[in-house]
XYZ file of C-alpha atoms in Angstrom:
733
model
C 162.233 153.999 146.511
C 159.113 153.924 148.727
C 157.342 156.296 146.355
C 158.035 153.971 143.377
C 156.641 150.967 145.283
C 153.514 152.917 146.189
C 152.914 154.000 142.575
C 153.563 150.495 141.265
C 150.673 149.198 143.417
C 148.291 151.725 141.867
C 149.540 150.903 138.376
C 148.909 147.170 138.963
C 145.431 147.947 140.313
C 144.601 149.998 137.196
C 145.890 147.227 134.902
C 143.751 144.656 136.734
C 140.661 146.861 136.422
C 141.266 147.350 132.684
C 141.668 143.584 132.214
C 138.409 142.911 134.104
C 136.537 145.459 131.955
C 137.954 143.998 128.722
C 137.059 140.441 129.775
C 133.456 141.531 130.467
C 133.218 143.339 127.134
C 134.564 140.246 125.369
C 132.061 138.106 127.283
C 129.173 140.232 126.007
C 130.187 139.798 122.372
C 131.781 136.334 122.465
C 129.080 134.567 124.478
C 129.090 130.771 124.610
C 127.585 128.048 126.790
C 128.790 124.566 127.668
C 126.283 121.821 128.467
C 128.031 119.099 130.486
C 124.973 116.831 130.850
C 125.163 113.389 129.205
C 122.344 113.951 126.703
C 122.696 117.724 126.362
C 119.341 118.282 128.058
C 120.006 121.995 128.537
C 120.990 122.558 124.898
C 118.506 122.531 122.054
C 119.052 120.271 119.067
C 119.972 121.360 115.545
C 116.370 120.863 114.411
C 115.128 123.318 117.057
C 117.833 125.842 116.143
C 116.812 125.673 112.497
C 113.104 126.137 113.306
C 113.551 129.288 115.422
C 116.305 130.784 113.260
C 114.154 130.676 110.104
C 110.944 132.235 111.469
C 109.285 134.463 108.882
C 106.601 135.936 111.158
C 106.617 137.024 114.820
C 106.354 134.138 117.284
C 105.478 134.879 120.900
C 105.425 132.290 123.680
C 103.392 133.305 126.722
C 104.119 131.142 129.757
C 101.640 130.926 132.640
C 103.371 129.135 135.517
C 102.575 129.554 139.203
C 105.628 130.571 141.205
C 107.134 128.876 144.274
C 105.668 125.448 143.537
C 107.054 122.446 145.444
C 109.298 119.843 143.841
C 109.262 118.484 141.194
C 107.214 121.299 139.608
C 109.714 124.003 140.557
C 112.365 122.090 138.611
C 110.040 122.028 135.605
C 109.646 125.815 135.743
C 113.427 126.299 136.020
C 114.043 123.940 133.088
C 111.451 125.804 131.000
C 113.237 129.101 131.745
C 116.570 127.657 130.610
C 115.057 126.039 127.518
C 113.364 129.223 126.284
C 116.546 131.183 126.936
C 118.398 128.670 124.766
C 115.784 129.118 122.011
C 116.209 132.899 122.224
C 120.000 132.641 121.811
C 119.675 130.827 118.471
C 116.472 132.501 117.207
C 116.146 135.451 114.872
C 114.438 138.723 115.764
C 110.920 137.262 115.373
C 111.202 135.087 118.495
C 109.948 136.372 121.863
C 108.781 134.871 125.128
C 107.342 136.131 128.405
C 106.541 134.623 131.805
C 103.332 135.843 133.436
C 102.826 135.913 137.188
C 99.661 133.907 137.851
C 100.321 133.039 141.489
C 97.279 133.302 143.804
C 96.746 136.797 145.205
C 97.182 135.485 148.748
C 100.804 134.683 147.935
C 101.736 138.008 146.394
C 100.819 141.655 146.092
C 101.118 141.956 142.311
C 98.004 143.820 141.132
C 98.293 142.238 137.657
C 97.905 138.676 138.948
C 94.142 138.508 138.463
C 94.449 140.037 134.995
C 97.103 137.477 134.061
C 94.895 134.640 135.294
C 92.027 135.878 133.117
C 94.402 136.087 130.162
C 95.504 132.491 130.762
C 91.891 131.310 130.918
C 91.096 133.136 127.671
C 93.914 131.255 125.982
C 92.572 127.951 127.295
C 95.197 127.540 130.040
C 93.333 126.509 133.181
C 94.723 125.671 136.647
C 95.296 122.038 137.527
C 95.247 120.441 140.959
C 98.595 119.268 142.351
C 99.522 117.516 145.587
C 101.858 119.293 148.029
C 103.284 118.469 151.465
C 103.090 121.306 153.971
C 103.507 121.121 157.747
C 103.519 117.301 157.672
C 100.190 117.275 155.845
C 99.134 116.339 152.336
C 97.335 119.252 150.725
C 95.959 119.995 147.302
C 96.713 123.208 145.476
C 95.618 124.723 142.166
C 98.415 125.854 139.898
C 98.850 127.168 136.360
C 101.411 125.190 134.374
C 100.952 125.885 130.672
C 101.918 128.056 127.731
C 100.594 129.331 124.416
C 102.421 129.970 121.154
C 101.131 132.859 119.034
C 102.339 132.909 115.433
C 100.625 135.509 113.307
C 96.900 134.941 113.873
C 97.381 131.292 114.833
C 97.456 130.004 118.420
C 98.820 126.681 119.642
C 98.675 125.726 123.322
C 100.342 123.287 125.674
C 97.807 123.475 128.510
C 99.682 121.421 131.104
C 103.434 120.959 131.594
C 103.982 118.601 134.498
C 107.278 117.098 133.372
C 110.409 118.049 131.449
C 110.119 114.831 129.411
C 109.921 115.675 125.712
C 109.357 119.391 126.394
C 111.734 120.565 123.664
C 110.084 118.127 121.258
C 106.630 119.506 122.071
C 107.750 123.107 121.603
C 109.601 122.554 118.339
C 106.858 120.444 116.762
C 104.253 123.012 117.884
C 106.192 125.766 116.108
C 106.455 123.603 112.979
C 102.735 122.854 113.150
C 101.899 126.574 113.259
C 103.940 127.149 110.123
C 102.269 124.195 108.375
C 98.823 125.251 109.556
C 99.080 128.707 108.012
C 100.159 127.217 104.670
C 97.448 124.519 104.732
C 94.598 126.916 105.546
C 95.675 129.441 102.946
C 95.631 126.717 100.265
C 92.144 125.377 101.071
C 89.848 125.631 98.038
C 86.608 125.490 99.985
C 85.350 125.814 103.534
C 85.263 123.296 106.355
C 81.648 122.550 107.241
C 80.851 122.267 110.938
C 77.347 120.882 111.492
C 75.663 120.487 114.868
C 72.860 117.907 114.930
C 70.858 118.546 118.087
C 67.184 117.696 118.499
C 65.154 120.356 120.292
C 63.110 117.483 121.778
C 66.077 116.748 124.078
C 65.453 119.972 125.969
C 62.436 118.438 127.712
C 64.355 115.456 129.092
C 67.779 117.113 129.505
C 67.180 118.373 133.104
C 66.302 114.849 134.225
C 69.565 113.562 132.733
C 71.669 116.334 134.240
C 72.297 117.886 130.812
C 71.357 121.468 131.580
C 73.801 122.890 129.004
C 72.021 121.404 125.979
C 69.851 124.489 125.237
C 73.007 126.653 125.143
C 74.830 124.447 122.639
C 73.725 125.960 119.286
C 74.510 129.552 120.281
C 77.703 128.723 122.195
C 79.062 126.688 119.300
C 78.236 129.523 116.899
C 80.260 131.917 119.073
C 83.143 129.444 119.182
C 83.152 129.118 115.382
C 83.199 132.916 115.023
C 86.248 133.126 117.299
C 87.961 130.319 115.407
C 87.217 131.987 112.069
C 88.961 135.133 113.294
C 92.238 133.227 113.567
C 91.711 130.615 110.826
C 91.169 132.955 107.873
C 87.379 132.450 107.898
C 87.631 128.852 106.681
C 84.837 127.436 108.878
C 81.154 127.317 107.957
C 78.712 126.605 110.789
C 75.263 124.998 110.401
C 72.768 123.962 113.066
C 70.253 121.231 112.140
C 67.357 120.209 114.369
C 66.553 116.556 113.488
C 63.178 116.884 115.275
C 62.038 119.197 112.495
C 63.351 117.134 109.552
C 60.554 115.695 107.449
C 62.516 113.680 104.857
C 62.408 109.871 104.947
C 66.215 109.701 105.001
C 67.344 112.457 107.399
C 70.911 113.733 107.018
C 72.067 112.602 110.449
C 71.481 108.899 109.731
C 74.453 108.521 107.380
C 76.784 109.642 110.206
C 75.452 107.105 112.747
C 75.094 109.762 115.449
C 73.892 109.012 118.964
C 70.115 108.681 119.228
C 68.251 108.726 122.553
C 64.750 107.372 123.201
C 62.654 107.689 126.336
C 59.163 106.754 127.533
C 56.745 108.985 129.451
C 58.615 110.376 132.445
C 57.692 112.325 135.594
C 54.110 111.010 135.600
C 53.546 112.091 132.028
C 54.945 115.608 132.400
C 57.733 114.639 129.991
C 56.141 112.853 127.015
C 57.826 109.938 125.277
C 60.136 110.906 122.493
C 63.544 110.612 120.877
C 66.404 112.864 119.941
C 69.770 113.027 118.194
C 72.990 114.695 119.283
C 76.368 114.879 117.539
C 78.853 117.150 115.782
C 80.169 116.532 112.262
C 83.066 118.262 110.497
C 83.501 117.807 106.739
C 85.970 118.913 104.115
C 85.765 117.355 100.674
C 85.461 113.595 101.166
C 86.868 113.684 104.694
C 84.400 113.380 107.550
C 85.120 113.652 111.265
C 82.347 112.639 113.656
C 82.685 114.134 117.142
C 80.563 112.489 119.865
C 79.218 115.062 122.321
C 77.495 112.722 124.760
C 78.814 109.619 126.508
C 76.688 107.072 128.355
C 78.356 105.520 131.397
C 76.787 102.382 132.837
C 77.671 102.228 136.532
C 76.635 99.189 138.616
C 73.864 99.837 141.159
C 73.702 103.551 140.282
C 72.610 102.970 136.682
C 73.184 105.089 133.572
C 75.071 108.359 133.877
C 75.372 110.881 131.042
C 78.515 112.894 130.380
C 78.112 115.879 128.045
C 81.079 117.750 126.592
C 81.336 121.106 128.360
C 80.287 124.011 126.134
C 83.465 125.870 127.104
C 85.561 123.074 125.589
C 83.771 123.033 122.223
C 86.210 125.533 120.720
C 89.249 123.400 121.592
C 87.469 120.277 120.336
C 86.699 121.808 116.947
C 90.211 123.196 116.555
C 91.845 119.841 117.313
C 89.761 118.062 114.679
C 90.277 120.867 112.174
C 93.986 120.044 112.080
C 93.236 116.439 111.142
C 90.898 117.422 108.314
C 93.255 119.840 106.556
C 96.313 117.553 106.661
C 98.542 119.898 108.604
C 100.830 117.040 109.504
C 102.794 114.694 107.271
C 100.863 111.648 106.001
C 101.571 108.282 107.606
C 100.192 105.303 105.704
C 98.344 102.643 107.685
C 97.160 99.352 106.215
C 93.446 99.274 107.057
C 92.482 95.892 105.593
C 93.444 92.224 105.913
C 92.331 92.065 109.549
C 94.832 94.610 110.866
C 94.290 96.441 114.142
C 91.701 99.195 113.718
C 92.488 102.880 113.921
C 89.671 104.753 115.774
C 87.517 106.743 113.422
C 87.937 104.405 110.467
C 85.759 101.527 111.665
C 82.491 101.226 109.704
C 79.417 103.064 110.978
C 81.423 104.424 113.925
C 81.201 101.166 115.888
C 83.795 100.530 118.563
C 86.237 97.739 117.790
C 87.930 95.769 120.596
C 91.113 95.645 118.496
C 91.400 99.423 118.190
C 94.744 100.981 119.091
C 93.412 104.333 120.268
C 96.431 105.388 122.362
C 98.832 104.771 119.467
C 96.480 106.644 117.154
C 96.201 109.640 119.496
C 99.961 109.857 120.040
C 100.802 109.537 116.339
C 98.087 112.012 115.287
C 99.898 114.816 117.100
C 102.593 114.829 114.429
C 101.166 112.781 111.529
C 97.948 112.523 109.564
C 97.017 108.845 109.508
C 96.047 107.761 106.012
C 94.196 104.404 105.986
C 94.895 102.300 102.900
C 92.867 99.243 101.908
C 94.792 97.377 99.227
C 91.601 95.786 97.927
C 90.289 99.172 96.799
C 93.307 101.449 96.388
C 97.033 101.489 95.806
C 99.821 102.787 98.043
C 100.568 106.457 97.201
C 104.111 107.150 96.018
C 104.247 110.214 98.273
C 104.247 108.158 101.493
C 107.496 107.937 103.418
C 106.271 105.081 105.596
C 103.547 102.427 105.663
C 102.559 100.798 108.980
C 101.261 97.216 108.918
C 99.992 96.086 112.326
C 98.819 92.512 112.964
C 97.315 91.354 109.669
C 95.345 88.142 110.173
C 93.902 87.592 106.677
C 95.972 86.198 103.835
C 97.275 88.722 101.320
C 96.640 88.067 97.654
C 99.633 88.071 95.323
C 98.477 91.396 93.921
C 98.389 92.952 97.420
C 101.860 91.587 98.171
C 102.977 93.015 94.836
C 101.787 96.479 95.888
C 103.695 96.269 99.194
C 106.806 94.987 97.418
C 106.733 97.721 94.790
C 106.086 100.435 97.379
C 109.296 99.295 99.098
C 111.096 99.374 95.733
C 109.974 103.003 95.293
C 111.511 103.994 98.629
C 108.508 103.723 100.969
C 109.731 102.457 104.341
C 107.804 99.672 106.091
C 106.995 99.494 109.820
C 105.915 95.907 110.421
C 104.310 94.793 113.680
C 103.403 91.194 112.890
C 102.292 88.349 115.139
C 103.589 84.819 114.639
C 100.381 83.304 116.029
C 96.675 83.928 115.856
C 94.687 83.691 119.079
C 91.610 81.509 118.782
C 89.230 81.499 121.736
C 87.342 78.192 122.068
C 83.582 78.320 122.436
C 83.602 76.549 125.786
C 86.202 78.536 127.715
C 85.711 76.684 130.988
C 86.674 73.034 131.022
C 87.199 70.880 134.069
C 86.874 73.939 136.305
C 89.723 76.013 134.857
C 90.497 78.228 131.890
C 93.717 77.643 129.974
C 93.136 80.641 127.729
C 93.095 80.865 123.918
C 94.715 78.501 121.452
C 97.685 79.820 119.468
C 97.720 78.811 115.806
C 100.680 79.694 113.531
C 99.702 82.609 111.312
C 100.480 82.729 107.591
C 99.424 85.896 105.793
C 101.859 85.657 102.894
C 104.120 88.394 104.212
C 106.544 85.730 105.410
C 107.619 84.872 101.869
C 108.341 88.533 101.164
C 110.381 88.895 104.345
C 112.258 85.642 103.711
C 113.161 86.909 100.249
C 114.521 90.111 101.807
C 116.575 88.086 104.295
C 114.632 87.998 107.574
C 112.275 85.471 109.114
C 109.846 85.380 112.067
C 110.205 82.175 114.066
C 106.967 80.457 115.080
C 107.622 80.723 118.785
C 107.246 83.071 121.742
C 110.183 84.299 123.800
C 109.982 83.712 127.559
C 112.465 85.365 129.884
C 113.411 85.101 133.563
C 113.957 88.879 133.515
C 110.266 89.591 133.109
C 107.444 91.660 134.485
C 106.307 90.632 137.970
C 102.610 90.473 138.806
C 101.622 91.281 142.384
C 99.302 88.671 143.815
C 96.460 89.501 146.219
C 96.497 88.141 149.752
C 93.772 85.663 148.855
C 96.292 83.992 146.511
C 99.128 84.030 149.021
C 100.563 87.460 148.168
C 104.041 88.004 146.762
C 104.933 88.273 143.087
C 104.464 85.986 140.096
C 106.734 86.241 137.037
C 105.012 86.839 133.709
C 107.622 85.169 131.531
C 105.988 86.230 128.231
C 106.534 89.918 129.147
C 110.353 90.211 129.036
C 111.967 93.303 130.527
C 114.537 94.577 128.028
C 117.382 96.061 130.027
C 119.708 98.878 129.048
C 122.602 96.595 128.072
C 120.373 94.711 125.596
C 119.379 97.841 123.656
C 121.464 99.090 120.737
C 122.458 102.673 121.590
C 124.425 103.242 118.385
C 121.312 104.607 116.649
C 120.327 108.168 117.488
C 116.593 107.526 117.690
C 116.978 104.935 120.489
C 120.209 106.211 122.026
C 118.530 107.500 125.193
C 116.059 104.637 125.721
C 117.290 102.572 128.654
C 114.598 99.967 129.161
C 111.533 98.407 127.526
C 108.829 95.876 128.280
C 107.986 93.455 125.465
C 104.767 91.416 125.442
C 104.015 88.215 123.498
C 106.998 88.712 121.231
C 108.549 86.239 118.806
C 112.248 85.908 117.931
C 113.637 86.994 114.566
C 116.154 85.193 112.387
C 118.426 86.672 109.715
C 119.497 84.997 106.486
C 123.056 86.313 106.525
C 123.708 85.002 103.000
C 120.862 86.993 101.431
C 121.619 90.080 103.520
C 125.230 90.033 102.373
C 124.410 89.157 98.752
C 122.015 92.097 98.427
C 124.341 94.539 100.238
C 121.728 95.174 102.908
C 122.492 96.398 106.403
C 120.667 94.696 109.286
C 120.844 96.464 112.639
C 119.674 94.638 115.758
C 117.647 97.066 117.904
C 117.153 95.042 121.086
C 117.365 91.491 122.380
C 116.095 89.426 125.282
C 118.404 88.590 128.168
C 120.678 85.550 128.265
C 118.150 83.887 130.568
C 115.425 83.489 127.946
C 114.030 80.521 126.041
C 111.435 79.718 123.361
C 108.016 78.099 123.559
C 106.812 76.577 120.273
C 104.174 73.914 120.932
C 101.221 73.521 123.291
C 101.391 77.231 124.000
C 99.556 78.490 127.053
C 100.302 81.984 128.310
C 98.148 81.685 131.396
C 100.638 82.459 134.238
C 99.209 79.567 136.243
C 100.180 77.050 133.542
C 103.502 78.473 132.360
C 106.318 75.944 132.598
C 109.252 76.826 134.865
C 112.500 77.995 133.245
C 114.616 75.271 131.628
C 118.245 74.562 132.641
C 120.611 77.479 132.119
C 122.494 75.703 129.314
C 119.260 75.715 127.255
C 118.812 79.477 127.587
C 120.095 82.155 125.245
C 119.522 85.719 124.081
C 117.122 86.222 121.147
C 116.963 89.181 118.712
C 113.512 90.806 118.980
C 113.606 93.806 116.629
C 115.580 94.662 113.506
C 116.026 97.635 111.198
C 117.113 96.531 107.714
C 118.104 99.125 105.132
C 119.482 99.239 101.623
C 118.342 98.598 98.055
C 116.017 95.611 98.378
C 115.534 93.093 95.552
C 111.946 92.658 94.411
C 110.240 89.356 95.171
C 108.390 89.698 91.848
C 111.446 90.424 89.690
C 111.240 88.279 86.546
C 107.697 87.133 87.378
C 104.446 88.135 85.675
C 102.465 90.855 87.393
C 99.765 89.237 89.585
C 96.161 89.752 88.570
C 93.939 91.963 90.653
C 90.953 89.929 91.793
C 87.494 91.414 91.888
C 85.909 92.110 95.279
C 82.921 90.036 94.321
C 84.269 86.588 93.444
C 80.778 85.150 92.915
C 79.944 87.799 90.395
C 83.186 87.139 88.539
C 82.551 83.399 88.462
C 79.023 83.894 87.164
C 80.181 86.307 84.499
C 82.888 83.887 83.372
C 80.378 81.055 82.998
C 77.914 83.212 81.062
C 80.583 84.531 78.756
C 82.511 81.272 78.305
C 80.726 80.234 75.109
C 80.624 83.787 73.801
C 84.356 84.205 74.372
C 85.201 80.975 72.582
C 83.083 82.009 69.590
C 84.594 85.488 69.388
C 88.238 84.501 69.408
C 90.154 86.803 67.159
C 92.953 85.799 64.921
C 95.419 87.565 67.266
C 96.494 85.612 70.369
C 96.526 88.354 73.043
C 98.503 86.183 75.469
C 101.558 86.621 73.274
C 101.658 90.341 74.009
C 104.023 90.948 76.914
C 105.124 94.064 78.754
C 108.331 95.095 80.448
C 109.396 97.853 82.784
C 106.348 97.809 85.063
C 107.953 95.802 87.876
C 110.874 97.469 89.646
C 113.452 94.718 90.132
C 115.885 96.636 92.352
C 114.578 99.260 94.721
C 115.667 102.670 95.868
C 117.262 102.907 99.334
C 114.581 102.028 101.894
C 114.147 100.598 105.398
C 112.151 97.792 106.978
C 111.466 97.810 110.705
C 110.266 94.453 111.982
C 109.058 93.466 115.440
C 106.959 90.341 115.924
C 104.581 91.712 118.557
C 101.490 93.819 118.044
C 100.820 93.902 121.788
C 103.417 96.703 121.886
C 100.905 98.975 120.108
C 97.908 98.253 122.313
C 96.415 100.493 124.974
C 97.462 98.301 127.902
C 101.143 98.831 126.988
C 101.288 102.431 125.749
C 100.850 105.450 128.018
C 98.310 108.111 126.897
C 100.819 110.837 127.829
C 103.504 109.313 125.609
C 106.224 109.592 128.275
C 107.099 105.948 128.912
C 110.130 104.272 127.272
C 107.816 102.002 125.242
C 106.017 105.064 123.846
C 109.311 106.736 123.007
C 110.588 103.647 121.213
C 107.479 103.257 119.035
C 107.158 106.968 118.216
C 110.883 107.408 117.586
C 110.886 104.413 115.252
C 108.048 105.909 113.215
C 109.926 109.228 113.082
C 113.119 107.505 111.930
C 111.216 105.773 109.121
C 109.833 109.167 108.062
C 113.328 110.689 107.769
C 112.968 112.619 111.017
C 115.798 111.108 113.062
C 116.704 114.516 114.495
C 113.160 114.980 115.799
C 113.159 111.455 117.248
C 116.401 112.051 119.139
C 114.927 115.261 120.552
C 111.839 113.500 121.942
C 113.788 111.084 124.144
C 116.527 113.495 125.221
C 115.028 113.789 128.717
C 113.631 110.573 130.208
C 112.613 110.069 133.822
C 113.317 106.328 133.505
C 117.066 105.969 134.149
C 117.697 102.562 135.743
C 121.033 101.655 137.288
C 123.266 99.233 135.422
C 123.014 95.618 136.537
C 125.745 94.369 138.855
C 126.768 90.851 139.834
C 126.248 89.266 143.239
C 129.948 89.682 144.116
C 129.866 93.394 143.319
C 126.696 93.900 145.346
C 128.240 92.104 148.339
C 131.401 94.185 148.094
C 129.488 97.495 147.904
C 127.244 96.522 150.815
C 130.212 95.423 152.968
C 132.204 98.528 152.087
C 129.310 100.834 153.019
C 128.743 99.058 156.349
C 132.293 98.294 157.484
C 134.650 99.779 154.917
C 133.764 103.442 155.403
C 134.321 103.412 159.211
C 137.632 101.553 158.722
C 138.653 104.053 156.022
C 137.800 106.947 158.336
C 139.920 105.455 161.140
C 142.798 104.877 158.695
C 142.662 108.478 157.432
C 142.602 109.712 161.037
C 145.673 107.608 161.775
C 147.467 109.029 158.735
C 146.674 112.595 159.827
C 147.921 111.824 163.378
C 151.172 110.355 162.040
C 151.722 113.380 159.783
C 151.194 115.772 162.681
C 153.450 113.682 164.930
C 156.187 113.685 162.276
C 155.880 117.454 161.812
C 156.116 117.953 165.571
C 159.332 115.898 165.683
C 160.843 117.884 162.803
C 160.167 121.146 164.607
C 161.725 119.786 167.792
C 164.840 118.732 165.868
C 165.148 122.202 164.328
C 165.187 123.924 167.749
C 167.553 121.319 169.273
C 170.127 122.210 166.647
């Protein structure tokens, strides 16, 4: 009997061991992961899975990240590890990644550290300075935090990764860009011309200006182009032109409006008076990209300071602009006429425009090729998925409205950022010792009648909100905060999270925004779907007349019964009816009205004499105007301030950036990419709570927890006392 018991123990042990081995074997072949985070931040999206699972050439990701960094950078490194591991799980055999140890030699004994640092520098990954707290002191430390993607002969880099925000988006779009870049370069019919205009006369004055690198520029740039040609299929052609030696009356550099410097006799005549030109131009076909190499900074008291692009950064600069020239990214149409906000690079003669939206342009250009369209000279291409119209101030002709209408009928989505008012600054700004700011005049560009026909209307008013941005006042003005009512803070509960592209956006700041109004009858009649994207709070009101947005002159909030929530952005989709259905096609007016008028007068008599027997007006045409459109979308928000540099973040990490960029993606049929961008956001505000709830939580934390602890202690004492009595009763029996 004892022997059987002893053997049964060994048999059970063997069975348990076999089960453990089988479970491990099953785990190796039936591997799965569960991401319990709200937004699935540790799981890649379907778009990322598709990109890495369909690679046709080897893709290697080399990560250069300094080890043992303080928070939050150590969390970024850990997240990057997990993310790349997730890519590897879903990728095919062409995907590979490797982490390189680039920690300073003082912190480790790895003999390959210095070699890895040199490799990182060769790839264009340089250390950045971060702030750390050690031994109760604030110190600064240099750290590598970047990676490169190598796909065939192509290289794409993310030089600095300081946050997990949008990291998956950056990686996936970088992989897509590499694929597109190879295809685009292989299909180029000619070469991309890279021309350096640099006057040799500048070499005499360069040392006085602190520009000692100027003599090295021609040779250094030539070396950079040779390296770029090695990985861009030899598609670059480099030329160096010295404007000082040009003898023609119309030198080549003048048509590019490059920077020209002039100087008098300097250093007691040792440097003779002269002039010089400096600039870099890239050309392919009709596309021209002017790259300024020298910036002039005017600093009070100190005077002019000159900032020259470092010769070591020329290679990166050329490569970035190369991508724009060859249309690696999908085209995004942008209306460039009718007084719209200017996109940098498209303003005439290279002049700076105060209405430029450079941050928006830079952020969008990472994934799209901006295609400016002037309706006076060209039509809207059928190939565009989306056309952006931002703050038109000039009235559209009927023919221009016809082009916009018909583009919508063909399935081109519209992203409309339109102001309800035009700001007019009076000549005499200061009156009676104070400045009330600009006058606000209702704006009518003609787009309103199109929008009204589609079923939506912009109200001629601004929305003011008690839940608004607060401006900190200096001590000289009494300190404290002042509400900026025309900059409403859009809270999480007022954002529609039913749409994937804004699901993870939990707060926005709107500026100078007007309310929108739906015509429910037209929307229903045309089977359109109108989705409200966000609204103001219930403590908001309108201002329609005598508008002054100077915080000093803003009226206080009205009574609460006069406040309400206003819709501020809509997405309307469906098959839109044409505004021009059943109407004659508008005539296209000539650009030169005077010339047309003169020609008509001169030819009036001749035309009347040469009337033919056939009345041409009786000839009609049909089928040119599309009366009912293909499925399309209109995004409308009555605020162009949301696109300006003072609202958008150059890094593209703020909720406002995410909202704008995700909206553009959604209108370009890239909803999956948009959802990926905002999966991880550092801005996660707490939900609003009422005064009663706040009082309860505060009271509970102060008094409730101690009382609860005493109560639990009393319960434990009673339980022990009861158990003690039960034991006593057992022994008494």
